[in-house]
Coordinates of C-alpha atoms in Angstrom, one line a residue:
Chain J
M1 CA -96.7 30.1 158.3
A2 CA -97.7 27.1 156.1
K3 CA -95.0 24.5 155.9
K4 CA -93.4 24.3 152.4
R5 CA -92.5 21.0 150.9
I6 CA -90.0 20.6 148.2
D7 CA -92.8 19.5 145.8
D8 CA -94.3 22.9 146.1
Y9 CA -91.4 24.6 144.5
E10 CA -91.2 25.1 140.7
P11 CA -87.8 24.1 139.2
G12 CA -85.6 27.1 138.9
P13 CA -84.0 28.2 135.6
V14 CA -81.5 25.8 134.1
P15 CA -78.1 27.2 134.9
P16 CA -76.1 28.4 131.9
P17 CA -73.9 25.7 130.4
A18 CA -70.4 25.7 131.8
P19 CA -67.3 23.6 131.0
L20 CA -67.4 20.4 133.1
D21 CA -64.8 17.9 134.2
R22 CA -65.4 14.2 133.5
F23 CA -67.4 13.8 136.7
G24 CA -69.8 16.6 136.0
F25 CA -68.3 19.3 138.2
V26 CA -68.1 22.8 136.8
K27 CA -64.4 23.5 136.1
P28 CA -63.0 26.3 138.2
E29 CA -62.2 29.4 136.0
L30 CA -58.5 29.1 136.6
S31 CA -58.1 25.4 135.6
Y32 CA -55.2 23.6 137.1
S33 CA -52.9 22.2 134.4
H34 CA -52.1 19.1 136.4
D35 CA -55.6 17.9 137.0
D36 CA -55.7 14.3 135.9
S37 CA -59.5 14.3 135.6
M38 CA -59.4 16.7 132.7
K39 CA -56.7 15.1 130.7
G40 CA -57.6 13.0 127.7
R41 CA -56.9 9.4 128.0
S42 CA -54.7 7.4 125.7
A43 CA -55.7 4.4 123.6
Y44 CA -53.6 2.2 125.9
E45 CA -55.4 3.5 129.0
Y46 CA -58.7 2.8 127.4
E47 CA -57.7 -0.7 126.6
R48 CA -56.4 -1.3 130.1
E49 CA -59.7 0.0 131.5
E50 CA -61.6 -2.3 129.2
R51 CA -59.7 -5.3 130.4
R52 CA -60.4 -4.4 134.0
V53 CA -64.1 -4.0 133.3
R54 CA -64.1 -7.5 131.8
K55 CA -62.4 -9.0 134.8
W56 CA -64.8 -7.3 137.2
R57 CA -67.8 -8.4 135.2
K58 CA -66.6 -12.0 135.3
M59 CA -66.0 -11.7 139.0
I60 CA -69.5 -10.3 139.9
G61 CA -71.5 -12.4 137.4
V62 CA -74.7 -11.4 135.8
G63 CA -76.3 -8.5 137.8
G64 CA -73.9 -9.3 140.7
S65 CA -75.2 -12.9 141.1
D66 CA -71.7 -14.4 141.8
W67 CA -70.5 -11.6 144.1
T68 CA -71.2 -13.2 147.5
Y69 CA -69.7 -16.5 146.4
Y70 CA -66.6 -14.8 145.1
V71 CA -66.1 -12.7 148.2
K72 CA -66.3 -15.8 150.4
R73 CA -64.0 -17.8 148.2
K74 CA -61.4 -15.2 147.4
P75 CA -61.7 -12.2 149.7
H76 CA -58.1 -11.2 149.1
V77 CA -58.5 -11.0 145.4
V78 CA -61.5 -8.8 145.9
K79 CA -59.7 -6.6 148.4
R80 CA -56.7 -6.2 146.0
R81 CA -58.9 -5.3 143.0
I82 CA -60.9 -2.9 145.0
R83 CA -57.8 -1.2 146.2
K84 CA -56.8 -0.7 142.6
G85 CA -60.1 1.1 142.0
I86 CA -63.5 -0.1 140.9
P87 CA -64.2 0.6 137.2
D88 CA -66.3 3.7 137.1
C89 CA -69.1 2.1 134.9
L90 CA -69.6 -0.6 137.5
R91 CA -69.1 1.5 140.6
G92 CA -72.7 2.0 141.5
L93 CA -73.6 -1.7 141.3
I94 CA -70.5 -2.8 143.1
W95 CA -70.9 -0.3 145.9
Q96 CA -74.4 -1.8 146.4
L97 CA -73.0 -5.3 146.4
I98 CA -70.2 -4.6 148.9
S99 CA -72.5 -2.7 151.3
G100 CA -75.3 -5.2 151.2
S101 CA -77.7 -2.5 150.3
R102 CA -79.1 -4.6 147.4
D103 CA -80.4 -7.1 149.9
L104 CA -82.0 -4.4 152.0
L105 CA -83.8 -3.1 149.0
L106 CA -85.0 -6.5 147.9
M107 CA -86.2 -7.4 151.4
N108 CA -88.1 -4.1 151.8
P109 CA -90.1 -3.4 148.7
G110 CA -92.2 -0.3 148.8
V111 CA -90.6 1.0 152.0
Y112 CA -88.7 3.8 150.4
E113 CA -91.8 5.0 148.6
Q114 CA -93.8 5.0 151.8
L115 CA -91.1 7.0 153.5
V116 CA -90.9 9.6 150.8
I117 CA -94.6 10.1 150.1
Y118 CA -96.5 9.4 153.2
E119 CA -94.2 10.2 156.1
T120 CA -93.3 13.6 157.4
S121 CA -90.0 14.5 159.0
A122 CA -89.2 17.1 161.6
S123 CA -86.0 17.8 159.6
E124 CA -87.7 18.9 156.3
L125 CA -86.8 22.6 156.6
D126 CA -83.2 21.8 157.7
I127 CA -82.8 19.5 154.7
I128 CA -84.3 22.1 152.2
R129 CA -81.9 24.7 153.6
D130 CA -78.9 22.6 152.8
I131 CA -79.9 21.1 149.5
S132 CA -78.5 23.9 147.3
R133 CA -75.4 23.9 149.5
T134 CA -74.5 20.3 148.6
F135 CA -72.1 19.9 145.7
P136 CA -73.3 23.3 144.3
S137 CA -70.8 23.1 141.5
H138 CA -72.0 19.8 140.2
V139 CA -74.2 19.9 137.1
F140 CA -76.7 17.4 138.5
F141 CA -77.3 19.5 141.6
R142 CA -77.0 23.0 140.2
Q143 CA -80.5 23.7 139.1
R144 CA -82.7 25.0 141.9
H145 CA -85.4 22.5 142.7
G146 CA -84.3 20.5 139.7
P147 CA -84.2 16.7 139.5
G148 CA -80.9 16.4 141.3
Q149 CA -82.0 18.5 144.2
R150 CA -85.3 16.8 144.4
S151 CA -83.7 13.3 144.6
L152 CA -81.2 14.6 147.2
Y153 CA -84.1 15.9 149.3
N154 CA -86.1 12.7 149.0
V155 CA -83.2 10.5 150.0
L156 CA -82.4 12.7 153.0
K157 CA -85.9 13.1 154.1
A158 CA -86.6 9.4 153.8
Y159 CA -83.5 8.7 155.9
S160 CA -84.5 11.2 158.6
V161 CA -87.8 9.4 158.9
F162 CA -86.3 5.9 158.8
D163 CA -83.9 6.8 161.6
R164 CA -85.6 9.4 163.7
E165 CA -83.1 9.0 166.5
V166 CA -80.4 10.5 164.1
G167 CA -82.7 12.4 161.8
Y168 CA -80.8 14.7 159.4
V169 CA -77.3 15.9 160.1
Q170 CA -75.3 18.2 158.0
G171 CA -72.7 16.2 156.1
M172 CA -75.2 13.4 155.2
G173 CA -76.0 15.4 152.1
F174 CA -72.5 14.9 150.7
L175 CA -72.8 11.1 151.2
A176 CA -76.3 11.0 149.6
G177 CA -75.1 13.3 146.8
L178 CA -72.1 11.2 146.0
L179 CA -74.3 8.0 145.9
L180 CA -76.9 9.7 143.7
L181 CA -74.3 10.3 141.0
Y182 CA -73.9 6.5 140.8
M183 CA -77.4 5.0 141.4
S184 CA -81.1 5.7 141.6
E185 CA -82.8 7.4 144.5
E186 CA -84.1 4.2 146.1
D187 CA -80.7 2.5 145.7
A188 CA -78.9 5.5 147.2
F189 CA -81.3 5.5 150.1
W190 CA -80.7 1.8 150.9
L191 CA -77.0 2.3 150.6
L192 CA -77.2 5.2 153.1
V193 CA -79.1 2.8 155.4
A194 CA -76.4 0.2 154.9
L195 CA -73.7 2.7 155.8
L196 CA -75.4 3.9 158.9
K197 CA -77.4 0.9 160.0
G198 CA -76.4 -1.9 157.8
A199 CA -76.8 -5.6 158.3
V200 CA -73.5 -6.7 156.8
H201 CA -71.2 -4.1 158.4
A202 CA -72.2 -0.5 158.9
P203 CA -69.0 1.5 158.6
M204 CA -70.7 4.7 159.7
E205 CA -73.0 3.4 162.4
G206 CA -73.2 5.9 165.3
L207 CA -71.4 8.6 163.5
Y208 CA -74.2 11.1 163.4
L209 CA -75.7 10.4 166.8
V210 CA -76.4 13.3 169.3
G211 CA -73.0 14.6 170.6
L212 CA -71.2 13.0 167.6
P213 CA -69.6 10.5 169.9
L214 CA -67.9 8.6 167.2
V215 CA -66.4 11.6 165.5
Q216 CA -64.9 12.6 168.9
Q217 CA -63.5 9.1 169.3
Y218 CA -62.0 9.2 165.8
L219 CA -60.4 12.6 166.3
F220 CA -58.9 11.3 169.6
Q221 CA -57.6 8.2 167.8
F222 CA -56.2 10.2 164.9
D223 CA -54.4 12.7 167.1
N224 CA -52.6 9.8 168.9
L225 CA -51.9 8.0 165.6
V226 CA -50.1 11.1 164.3
R227 CA -48.0 11.1 167.4
E228 CA -47.2 7.4 167.0
Y229 CA -46.4 7.4 163.3
L230 CA -45.1 10.9 162.7
P231 CA -43.7 11.9 166.2
K232 CA -41.9 15.0 164.9
L233 CA -45.0 16.3 163.3
G234 CA -47.0 15.4 166.3
E235 CA -44.7 17.4 168.5
H236 CA -44.9 20.3 166.1
F237 CA -48.7 20.1 166.3
T238 CA -48.6 20.2 170.0
Q239 CA -46.3 23.3 170.0
E240 CA -48.5 25.1 167.5
M241 CA -51.6 24.0 169.4
I242 CA -53.1 22.2 166.4
N243 CA -55.6 19.4 167.0
P244 CA -57.4 17.2 164.4
S245 CA -60.8 18.9 165.0
M246 CA -59.4 21.9 163.2
Y247 CA -58.8 20.0 160.0
A248 CA -60.0 16.4 160.1
S249 CA -63.6 16.4 161.2
Q250 CA -64.8 16.6 157.6
W251 CA -62.6 13.6 156.7
F252 CA -64.6 11.4 159.1
I253 CA -68.0 13.0 158.7
T254 CA -68.1 12.9 154.9
V255 CA -65.3 10.3 154.2
F256 CA -63.4 12.9 152.1
S257 CA -66.4 13.7 149.9
Y258 CA -66.8 17.3 151.2
S259 CA -63.7 19.0 149.7
F260 CA -61.3 16.5 148.2
P261 CA -60.9 16.0 144.4
F262 CA -63.7 13.8 143.3
H263 CA -61.5 11.2 141.6
L264 CA -59.7 10.7 144.9
A265 CA -62.8 10.6 147.0
L266 CA -64.3 7.9 144.7
R267 CA -61.2 5.7 145.1
I268 CA -61.3 6.2 148.9
W269 CA -65.0 5.2 148.9
D270 CA -64.3 2.0 147.0
V271 CA -62.0 0.9 149.8
F272 CA -64.1 2.4 152.6
L273 CA -67.1 0.4 151.7
Y274 CA -65.1 -2.9 151.8
E275 CA -62.6 -2.2 154.6
G276 CA -64.3 0.3 156.7
V277 CA -63.3 3.5 158.5
K278 CA -59.6 2.4 158.8
I279 CA -59.0 3.7 155.4
V280 CA -59.9 7.3 156.5
F281 CA -57.2 7.1 159.2
K282 CA -54.7 5.6 156.7
V283 CA -55.4 8.3 154.0
G284 CA -55.2 11.0 156.6
L285 CA -51.8 9.7 157.9
A286 CA -50.5 9.3 154.3
L287 CA -51.4 12.9 153.5
L288 CA -49.6 14.1 156.5
K289 CA -46.6 11.9 155.8
Y290 CA -46.4 13.0 152.2
C291 CA -46.4 16.7 153.2
H292 CA -44.4 16.1 156.4
D293 CA -41.3 18.1 155.6
D294 CA -43.4 21.1 154.6
L295 CA -45.8 21.0 157.4
I296 CA -43.2 20.7 160.1
K297 CA -41.9 24.2 159.2
L298 CA -45.2 26.0 159.2
P299 CA -46.5 28.2 162.0
F300 CA -50.1 27.9 163.3
E301 CA -52.0 29.8 160.7
K302 CA -50.1 28.6 157.7
L303 CA -50.3 25.1 159.1
I304 CA -54.1 25.2 159.3
Y305 CA -54.3 26.5 155.8
A306 CA -52.0 23.8 154.5
L307 CA -53.9 21.1 156.3
R308 CA -57.1 22.2 154.6
N309 CA -55.5 22.8 151.2
F310 CA -53.2 19.9 150.3
P311 CA -51.2 20.3 147.1
E312 CA -52.4 18.6 143.9
D313 CA -49.6 16.1 143.8
A314 CA -50.3 15.0 147.4
M315 CA -53.9 14.1 146.3
N316 CA -53.0 11.9 143.4
P317 CA -54.7 8.6 144.2
D318 CA -52.1 6.5 142.5
T319 CA -49.4 7.7 144.8
L320 CA -51.4 8.6 147.9
L321 CA -53.4 5.3 148.2
P322 CA -50.5 2.8 148.0
M323 CA -48.8 4.9 150.7
A324 CA -52.0 4.7 152.8
Y325 CA -52.3 0.9 152.3
S326 CA -48.8 0.5 153.6
I327 CA -49.7 2.1 157.0
K328 CA -50.9 -0.4 159.5
V329 CA -53.3 1.0 162.0
S330 CA -55.7 -1.8 163.2
K331 CA -53.9 -2.7 166.4
S332 CA -53.3 0.9 167.4
L333 CA -56.9 1.8 166.6
E334 CA -58.2 -0.9 168.8
E335 CA -56.0 0.1 171.7
L336 CA -56.8 3.8 171.3
K337 CA -60.5 3.0 171.3
Q338 CA -60.1 1.3 174.6
D339 CA -58.1 4.2 175.9
Y340 CA -60.8 6.6 174.8
E341 CA -63.6 4.6 176.3
K342 CA -61.6 4.3 179.6
K343 CA -61.1 8.1 179.5
N344 CA -64.7 8.7 178.9
Q345 CA -65.9 6.0 181.4
K346 CA -68.4 4.5 179.1
P347 CA -68.5 2.7 175.8
V348 CA -69.5 4.8 172.8
Q349 CA -72.8 3.0 172.4
S350 CA -74.6 0.7 174.8
T351 CA -76.2 -2.4 173.4
E352 CA -79.4 -1.3 175.2
F353 CA -79.5 1.8 173.0
N354 CA -78.9 -0.2 169.9
E355 CA -81.8 -2.4 170.7
K356 CA -84.1 0.5 171.2
Q357 CA -83.0 2.0 167.9
K358 CA -83.6 -1.3 166.1
Q359 CA -87.1 -1.6 167.5
S360 CA -88.0 1.8 166.3
Q361 CA -87.2 0.9 162.8
E362 CA -88.9 -2.4 162.7
R363 CA -92.1 -1.0 161.5
F364 CA -90.4 0.0 158.3
L365 CA -88.8 -3.3 157.6
L366 CA -91.2 -5.7 156.3
S367 CA -89.0 -8.7 156.8
K368 CA -86.1 -9.3 159.1
R369 CA -82.6 -8.9 157.8
S370 CA -80.4 -11.9 157.8
Chain E
M1 CA -53.6 37.4 147.0
A2 CA -50.3 38.7 148.4
R3 CA -48.6 37.5 151.6
R4 CA -46.5 39.9 153.6
A5 CA -43.6 38.3 155.4
D6 CA -42.9 39.0 159.1
E7 CA -46.1 40.7 159.7
E8 CA -46.4 42.2 163.2
Y9 CA -49.3 43.0 165.3
D10 CA -49.9 44.5 168.7
Y11 CA -52.8 42.3 169.7
L12 CA -54.2 38.9 168.6
F13 CA -58.0 38.6 169.3
K14 CA -59.8 35.3 168.9
V15 CA -63.4 35.7 167.8
V16 CA -66.0 33.0 167.1
L17 CA -68.9 33.2 164.6
I18 CA -72.0 31.4 165.8
G19 CA -75.7 31.2 165.0
D20 CA -78.1 29.0 163.3
S21 CA -77.3 27.1 160.1
G22 CA -77.7 29.1 156.9
V23 CA -77.7 32.6 158.3
G24 CA -74.6 33.5 156.4
K25 CA -71.7 33.1 158.9
S26 CA -69.2 31.8 156.4
N27 CA -70.0 34.5 153.9
L28 CA -69.6 37.2 156.5
L29 CA -66.2 35.7 157.3
S30 CA -65.1 35.5 153.6
R31 CA -66.4 39.0 153.0
F32 CA -64.4 40.3 155.9
T33 CA -61.2 38.4 155.4
R34 CA -61.0 38.0 151.6
N35 CA -63.7 40.4 150.4
E36 CA -65.4 37.5 148.7
F37 CA -69.0 36.3 148.6
C38 CA -69.9 32.9 147.3
L39 CA -73.5 32.4 146.2
E40 CA -72.9 28.7 145.7
S41 CA -71.2 28.0 149.1
K42 CA -71.3 24.6 150.8
S43 CA -72.6 24.2 154.3
T44 CA -69.9 24.3 156.9
I45 CA -68.9 20.9 158.4
G46 CA -67.1 21.3 161.7
V47 CA -65.1 24.6 161.9
E48 CA -63.4 26.9 159.5
F49 CA -60.8 29.5 160.2
A50 CA -59.5 32.8 158.8
T51 CA -57.6 35.8 159.9
R52 CA -57.3 39.4 159.1
T53 CA -55.0 42.1 160.4
L54 CA -56.4 45.6 160.7
Q55 CA -56.0 48.9 162.6
V56 CA -58.2 49.3 165.6
E57 CA -57.9 52.5 167.7
G58 CA -54.5 53.1 166.2
R59 CA -53.2 49.6 167.1
T60 CA -52.5 46.7 164.8
V61 CA -54.9 44.0 165.7
K62 CA -55.0 40.5 164.2
A63 CA -58.4 39.0 164.3
Q64 CA -58.3 35.2 164.4
I65 CA -61.8 34.1 163.5
W66 CA -63.3 30.7 163.9
D67 CA -66.4 30.0 161.9
T68 CA -68.6 27.2 163.2
A69 CA -71.2 24.8 161.8
G70 CA -74.6 26.0 162.9
Q71 CA -76.5 22.8 163.3
E72 CA -77.2 21.8 166.9
R73 CA -75.6 18.4 166.5
Y74 CA -72.3 20.0 165.8
R75 CA -72.1 21.9 169.1
A76 CA -70.3 18.9 170.6
I77 CA -67.4 19.9 168.4
T78 CA -67.8 23.6 168.0
S79 CA -68.3 24.6 171.6
A80 CA -64.7 23.8 172.3
Y81 CA -63.8 26.8 170.2
Y82 CA -65.6 29.2 172.5
R83 CA -62.9 28.7 175.1
G84 CA -60.4 31.6 175.0
A85 CA -62.5 33.6 172.6
L86 CA -62.6 37.3 173.4
G87 CA -65.5 38.0 171.1
A88 CA -68.5 36.3 169.6
L89 CA -70.5 37.4 166.6
L90 CA -73.9 35.9 167.0
V91 CA -75.6 35.9 163.7
Y92 CA -79.3 35.5 162.7
D93 CA -81.0 35.9 159.4
V94 CA -83.4 38.9 159.2
T95 CA -85.7 36.9 156.8
K96 CA -86.0 33.9 159.2
P97 CA -87.7 34.6 162.5
T98 CA -86.7 31.2 164.0
T99 CA -83.0 32.1 163.6
F100 CA -83.7 35.2 165.7
E101 CA -85.8 33.3 168.3
N102 CA -82.9 30.9 168.7
V103 CA -80.5 33.7 169.7
S104 CA -81.3 33.2 173.3
R105 CA -80.3 29.6 173.0
W106 CA -77.0 30.6 171.6
L107 CA -76.5 33.1 174.4
K108 CA -77.0 30.2 176.8
E109 CA -74.4 28.2 174.9
L110 CA -71.9 31.0 175.3
R111 CA -72.7 31.4 179.0
D112 CA -72.1 27.7 179.5
H113 CA -68.9 27.3 177.4
A114 CA -67.3 30.7 176.9
D115 CA -65.4 33.0 179.2
S116 CA -67.7 35.1 181.2
N117 CA -66.4 38.5 180.0
I118 CA -66.7 37.6 176.3
V119 CA -67.8 40.5 174.1
I120 CA -70.9 39.6 172.2
M121 CA -72.3 41.3 169.1
L122 CA -75.7 40.4 167.7
I123 CA -75.8 40.6 163.9
G124 CA -78.8 40.5 161.7
N125 CA -77.6 39.4 158.3
K126 CA -79.1 39.4 154.8
T127 CA -80.6 42.9 154.8
D128 CA -80.3 42.8 151.0
L129 CA -83.4 40.6 150.9
K130 CA -85.6 43.6 151.7
H131 CA -88.9 42.2 150.5
L132 CA -88.4 39.1 152.7
R133 CA -87.5 40.8 156.0
A134 CA -89.3 39.2 158.9
V135 CA -87.4 40.4 161.9
A136 CA -87.8 44.2 162.6
T137 CA -84.7 46.1 163.4
E138 CA -86.3 47.6 166.5
D139 CA -87.1 44.2 167.9
A140 CA -83.6 43.0 167.6
Q141 CA -82.2 46.3 168.8
G142 CA -84.5 46.1 171.9
Y143 CA -83.4 42.6 172.6
A144 CA -79.7 43.4 172.3
E145 CA -80.1 46.3 174.7
K146 CA -81.9 44.1 177.2
E147 CA -79.2 41.5 177.0
G148 CA -76.3 44.0 176.9
L149 CA -75.1 43.1 173.4
S150 CA -74.0 45.4 170.7
F151 CA -76.1 45.1 167.6
I152 CA -75.8 45.7 163.8
E153 CA -77.5 44.7 160.6
T154 CA -75.4 43.5 157.7
S155 CA -75.4 42.2 154.2
A156 CA -72.5 40.0 153.4
L157 CA -73.7 39.9 149.8
E158 CA -73.7 43.7 149.3
A159 CA -70.8 44.2 151.7
T160 CA -72.9 46.5 153.9
N161 CA -71.7 47.0 157.5
V162 CA -69.5 43.9 157.4
E163 CA -66.3 45.9 158.0
K164 CA -68.1 48.0 160.6
S165 CA -69.4 45.0 162.6
F166 CA -65.9 43.5 162.9
Q167 CA -64.3 46.9 163.6
T168 CA -66.9 47.6 166.3
I169 CA -66.4 44.3 168.2
L170 CA -62.6 44.4 167.9
A171 CA -62.6 48.0 169.2
E172 CA -64.8 46.9 172.1
I173 CA -62.5 44.0 172.9
Y174 CA -59.5 46.4 172.7
R175 CA -61.1 48.8 175.1
I176 CA -61.8 46.1 177.6
I177 CA -58.4 44.6 177.3
S178 CA -56.5 47.8 177.5
K179 CA -58.5 48.9 180.6
K180 CA -57.8 45.5 182.1
S181 CA -54.1 45.6 181.5
L182 CA -53.9 49.1 182.8
A183 CA -55.6 48.0 186.0
S184 CA -53.7 44.8 186.6
D185 CA -50.4 46.2 185.1
E186 CA -50.1 43.0 183.2
P187 CA -49.1 42.9 179.5
G188 CA -51.9 42.9 177.0
P189 CA -53.7 39.8 175.9
A190 CA -51.6 36.8 175.1
S191 CA -50.2 37.1 171.6
I192 CA -50.2 33.5 171.0
K193 CA -48.3 32.9 167.8
E194 CA -46.1 34.9 165.6
G195 CA -47.6 34.1 162.3
K196 CA -47.8 35.3 158.8
T197 CA -51.2 36.4 157.7
L198 CA -53.0 36.7 154.5
V199 CA -53.1 40.3 153.5
V200 CA -56.5 41.6 152.4
G201 CA -56.5 43.8 149.4
G202 CA -58.6 47.0 148.6
S203 CA -61.4 48.4 150.7
E204 CA -64.5 46.4 150.4
E205 CA -66.7 49.2 149.1
N206 CA -65.1 49.6 145.7
T207 CA -63.9 46.1 144.8
K208 CA -66.1 43.1 145.0
K209 CA -64.5 39.9 143.9
P210 CA -66.5 37.2 142.2
C211 CA -67.4 33.9 143.7
C212 CA -64.7 31.9 145.3
S213 CA -63.4 28.8 143.5
S214 CA -65.4 25.7 143.9
S215 CA -64.6 22.1 144.1

């Protein structure tokens, strides 16, 4: 059977127009009345948003030229502003600045093109199979073999070639899809690289390796954090035989982009890119804390259902995120990481392995990263 | 969807859905538990879970079904769910020969991680795509016989044989369990939790609900 590439496919028919929310997702037929993303915004809110955009523009400078300087000089101001949410119109640019993906792009001209056009990947069929199953309700990705699906395919294929050790893993599509809604294909690719292999800090490095070692470590840490911060609920989970792999794997693997309301996912991503995976633990704990009194009463099956279907009010970023910020996890996370490594007798990644990985990528990087 | 309080059951059977990515496991589950099929479904990340209570050989059986991500990389997470499962539905796609060729690898997974007496049913899904069929029924039937598995072909989209496949495996589990408990004079399988279950409406042949809500 001849191997089919995505370029061999004709675009499918354009799906019939449907009512969309402000992020481009098709509205569910029974629209929720409380959905913030569908409400019109008042003049006051517009004005406030305008003011924020001006502040941000001043902070980053023309095309982001002042960003590095500002972050060095006033990291706490940056952190505070990011926690309040990055203005949507600047989000794509700022995500690239925070992650350092801009520099990767500038240091490696032509590399993305080479990966997309000239290289072949062992994961091509796996990627094609998942393309139409990634944000299927978003207007950009709905058309079969349309521009959105092609971009998604190109980014994922390029990554699977760039990092052959990891290749393509289900879940990556949601990261790439989210990024593609805010930037070009090439920018999205380098941001994906920054997340998984970055020079500045790579908040997802090792996440998708064979055996998903980091996911397992995160689930172990989260399980223990629940017991530490919400002991009554932790005890209830033990009794009902609930463990985090039943509800939280997706949180870590896609950083809440798989099934959470999009406006919440974006706010979490803002913070995730600047502060790292800690925010995933914090948001997870905040969700459990918010729903604590309900969860504690539920038996096994209802509990699983509730942990996968949080109520609308629990997922309001303006209440959930401040709650998440107030939970301190750094120290516990570090201790639990050591516990986990002790329990498993070996560190999650050996430096030797990292070296090997880096060498295999050198041929794609034309100049060394700083 | 109605919920019935204080639902009771005689047996609780844990069943896992396994097989390559994209063969239709999640839609088999949603067809069986909610009588829904979603053309625009997302790929499963990690595990999903659903239950349905039904009559099997005159007993009320609650099927607790774990749906797993098909990609190999996820086995590190999903294989933990084989433990304690009484049945496994091993699904392939009748239009994709590789998904059938991989069945033997899945059987090995089960032998390595599941209980040795687990009941396994081989399911060839997507029979609605008649013009694309690439795995002959006889080949799969022959393979199943050789490996001692039960076998059925289904279409989650058209709701063909979905009910029957679950009924068959649950009945088979029931027969083994009841024989065992007779022999050892122990009570039946552990009824783990008293829970309240989603009640499934109407028979699947006459009502097909539209696509599930998306997010």
